[in-house]
DNA sequence: GATGAATGAGTCTTCATTCAT
DNA sequence: CATGAATGAAGACTCATTCAT
């Protein structure tokens, strides 16, 4: 399995840096190879082509991102806590890794439609996690029962995504993580059973 | 003023079509010229360069989009009605113009970071409108008084934007406008003074 | 019609020279452009791709080659004279244009099978001319009546082609045209002592 | 001597197959190694470089080809019989080995000029055999005495070669061997009606 | 104002060959 | 002897922009 070889990860890490520093379209394969400390041709022993590098970057990084969140909420006791944890960890992880934030929020969005569809595939498990929280909240009777799950999921994801993008575009000048409370409150109020 | 000359608009309309049909990266200046019925060189009598065309497309189309919404909410009596009207018109306008929806939600997002910052400038008046509605709601005591306006605005815009993007990506197979009620309810519940 | 524009012919002539001097595989488009005195991109206004240049070189040059021979034999009175004229002109034309001889006998043979099939199409009219001479000779009762035309044509063309190729490979150190008589005699008379 | 080791021949046989199946330019060293069941690097223990493989293929195969013909004509009693045997065996051997026919008639011709000169060296013994037959025929007074041997040899070889190439290009749809009689007759008798 | 022929910079990918094991 | 992972040079083609007419 190529993914376990050290050069595979070297190239992935180099790609994140090069894309973050130069922008999506100025990211030449030669520059990625150079930063990874391998020859140009070596890239093609591990990746089919340039697009494959970009998809793999997203798969690897978002895969870990999602897995951590999945793990983080697994020991929470109810949908409300899980939702807060998800928001908090979403912001916290991207806060910690500036390069990753730039790449996922700005640069990889510049990819063509084909690549974006692949990216959507990678995101699917995250959307499923959100769906599950909504369903659990409904079962626990803390969220309203007549929610359009698909729509609510889009609203939650859209909210988080837009907030992170704004933060990245404003060059990360303020603290993203501390927004989690307000965002959680806003979303919860929208979802909750009125009392 | 060049904007009043017929060829200016011909080129803008041609650009929207070409981008919608071929995608952002396959949109060559020569193809836009051809569809507009002018020579390649003529483009450069009306626009500084290719980027200028794309920005102008966004300015013209989003300018009208925003203006219509501004006008639409001007005769509403309170923040709640205004918010619903904004959501409804946001969805309604993009529903009516498929080309525009594809271009603004998918294709222009593929532009580089510099262009996206310019696009953000164009969107600013729209964000101000949202801000004003939130402030008015607070004054009218129908929205909570401790809202972080900047954050709430991002959440509202993010929500609307994500919902439209999902609708475009699913090839506009369902009715977008009828989602307005649920979206309005979700947002309102989040914003409202608890009773 | 692009073929009548001066740059089309400039590029064709440049291509013949570059291929003759550098060999088929070392013939870069950039070098052809340089020798033709045009920009690299200009090549692609007149030719679809590199292969198209090579095919066109062959079409143009062999087209003229064949046409001259067709014209040259048109006023001859019998098959024997026509055959001699064909051999003589075949040798004479390639003798005069060393570059062309190298390109047609050595370099273009290095092309891939697809290109070679196209080259065969171009050669077809020449083979038809040979066929016609054989048929005429049979009608005139100076050639045998039981000839397998397809086979005889291959033998005649193979003979001429091999002789020219040998002459080119020996760096054109001897006079090709003066071989015409012997070749003509061999073809008409064969090896045997007449009885 | 490396030639006697089994891997040498494995590689030669693999090369013939790979070239016949994929064409000259698509014949990568890695593919030949794979088909031969050895590692890429092993190739270079037996051959200096890729060109050396190709030359060796030609040497080995054409060496056998020529040797068999030399042996086949050795017990014939006169030049005429020898010439017929040469033609018949030339056609017969290539008829039997489709791969070899494709490789020698089409694919190896795509090699560069330098390689073709080496190939000509390999063919030299065959040309000598033809020369000897012509000389013997002259001595035996069955061929004309005033023949230009070099030229006649080119004509004979060119004839045979062109006929085989045509047969290969027409995908070997007809019987090549049965052409031998006509070809022999043409070469000995020429086109003319005997007087 | 309008044209469109001409320009030329910029980059991904292949594959023969090497060499540490 | 044998391996196969790693190397790195080399070139066709596109397309935004210009400028002589």
Coordinates of N, CA, C and O in Angstrom, one line a residue, chain C residues 80 83-89 91-92 159-160 163 175-190, chain D residues 144 146-148 151-152 155:
Chain C
X80 N 6.3 1.9 -73.1 CA 7.8 1.8 -72.9 C 8.4 3.2 -72.6 O 9.1 3.4 -71.7
X83 N 7.2 4.5 -69.3 CA 7.9 3.8 -68.1 C 9.3 4.4 -67.9 O 9.6 4.8 -66.8
X84 N 10.0 4.6 -69.1 CA 11.3 5.2 -68.9 C 11.2 6.6 -68.3 O 12.0 7.0 -67.5
X85 N 10.2 7.4 -68.9 CA 10.1 8.8 -68.4 C 9.7 8.8 -66.9 O 10.3 9.6 -66.1
X86 N 8.9 7.9 -66.5 CA 8.6 7.8 -65.0 C 9.8 7.5 -64.2 O 10.1 8.2 -63.2
X87 N 10.6 6.5 -64.6 CA 11.8 6.2 -63.9 C 12.7 7.4 -63.8 O 13.3 7.8 -62.8
X88 N 13.0 8.0 -65.0 CA 13.9 9.1 -65.2 C 13.5 10.3 -64.3 O 14.3 10.9 -63.6
X89 N 12.2 10.6 -64.4 CA 11.7 11.8 -63.6 C 11.7 11.5 -62.1 O 12.0 12.4 -61.3
X91 N 13.8 9.6 -60.5 CA 15.2 9.8 -60.0 C 15.6 11.3 -60.1 O 16.2 11.8 -59.2
X92 N 15.2 11.9 -61.2 CA 15.7 13.3 -61.5 C 15.2 14.3 -60.4 O 15.9 15.1 -59.9
X159 N 11.4 -1.5 -56.5 CA 12.7 -1.4 -57.1 C 13.2 0.1 -57.1 O 14.3 0.4 -56.6
X160 N 12.3 1.0 -57.5 CA 12.7 2.4 -57.6 C 13.0 2.9 -56.2 O 14.0 3.6 -56.0
X163 N 16.3 1.7 -54.7 CA 17.4 2.3 -55.4 C 17.7 3.7 -54.8 O 18.8 4.1 -54.6
X175 N 25.8 9.4 -59.2 CA 24.7 10.0 -60.0 C 23.5 9.0 -60.1 O 23.6 7.9 -60.6
X176 N 22.4 9.5 -59.6 CA 21.2 8.6 -59.5 C 20.6 8.5 -60.9 O 20.1 7.5 -61.3
X177 N 20.5 9.7 -61.6 CA 19.7 9.8 -62.8 C 20.3 8.8 -63.9 O 19.5 8.2 -64.6
X178 N 21.6 8.6 -63.9 CA 22.1 7.8 -65.0 C 21.8 6.3 -64.8 O 22.1 5.5 -65.6
X179 N 21.3 6.0 -63.6 CA 20.9 4.6 -63.4 C 19.6 4.3 -64.1 O 19.2 3.1 -64.2
X180 N 18.9 5.3 -64.5 CA 17.5 5.1 -65.1 C 17.5 4.1 -66.2 O 16.6 3.3 -66.3
X181 N 18.5 4.2 -67.1 CA 18.6 3.3 -68.3 C 18.6 1.9 -67.9 O 17.8 1.1 -68.3
X182 N 19.6 1.6 -67.0 CA 19.7 0.2 -66.5 C 18.4 -0.3 -65.8 O 18.0 -1.5 -66.0
X183 N 17.9 0.5 -65.0 CA 16.7 0.1 -64.3 C 15.5 -0.1 -65.3 O 14.8 -1.1 -65.2
X184 N 15.4 0.7 -66.2 CA 14.4 0.6 -67.2 C 14.6 -0.7 -68.0 O 13.6 -1.5 -68.2
X185 N 15.8 -1.0 -68.3 CA 16.1 -2.2 -69.1 C 15.8 -3.4 -68.3 O 15.1 -4.4 -68.7
X186 N 16.2 -3.4 -67.0 CA 15.9 -4.6 -66.1 C 14.4 -4.8 -66.0 O 14.0 -6.0 -66.1
X187 N 13.7 -3.7 -65.8 CA 12.3 -3.9 -65.6 C 11.6 -4.5 -66.9 O 10.8 -5.4 -66.8
X188 N 12.0 -3.9 -68.0 CA 11.4 -4.4 -69.2 C 11.9 -5.7 -69.6 O 11.1 -6.6 -70.1
X189 N 13.2 -6.0 -69.4 CA 13.8 -7.2 -70.0 C 14.0 -8.3 -69.0 O 14.2 -9.5 -69.4
X190 N 14.1 -7.9 -67.7 CA 14.4 -9.0 -66.8 C 15.9 -9.3 -66.8 O 16.7 -8.6 -67.4
Chain D
X144 N 22.3 -12.2 -68.2 CA 23.0 -11.3 -69.1 C 24.4 -11.0 -68.5 O 24.5 -10.9 -67.3
X146 N 26.1 -8.1 -69.0 CA 26.4 -6.7 -68.8 C 25.7 -6.1 -67.6 O 25.4 -5.0 -67.5
X147 N 25.3 -7.0 -66.6 CA 24.5 -6.5 -65.5 C 25.3 -5.7 -64.5 O 26.4 -6.0 -64.2
X148 N 24.7 -4.6 -64.0 CA 25.3 -3.8 -63.0 C 24.9 -4.5 -61.7 O 23.7 -4.3 -61.2
X151 N 23.3 -2.6 -58.7 CA 21.9 -2.1 -59.0 C 20.9 -3.2 -59.1 O 19.8 -3.1 -58.5
X152 N 21.3 -4.3 -59.7 CA 20.4 -5.5 -59.8 C 20.0 -6.0 -58.4 O 18.9 -6.3 -58.1
X155 N 17.5 -3.9 -56.9 CA 16.2 -4.1 -57.5 C 15.5 -5.3 -57.0 O 14.4 -5.4 -56.7

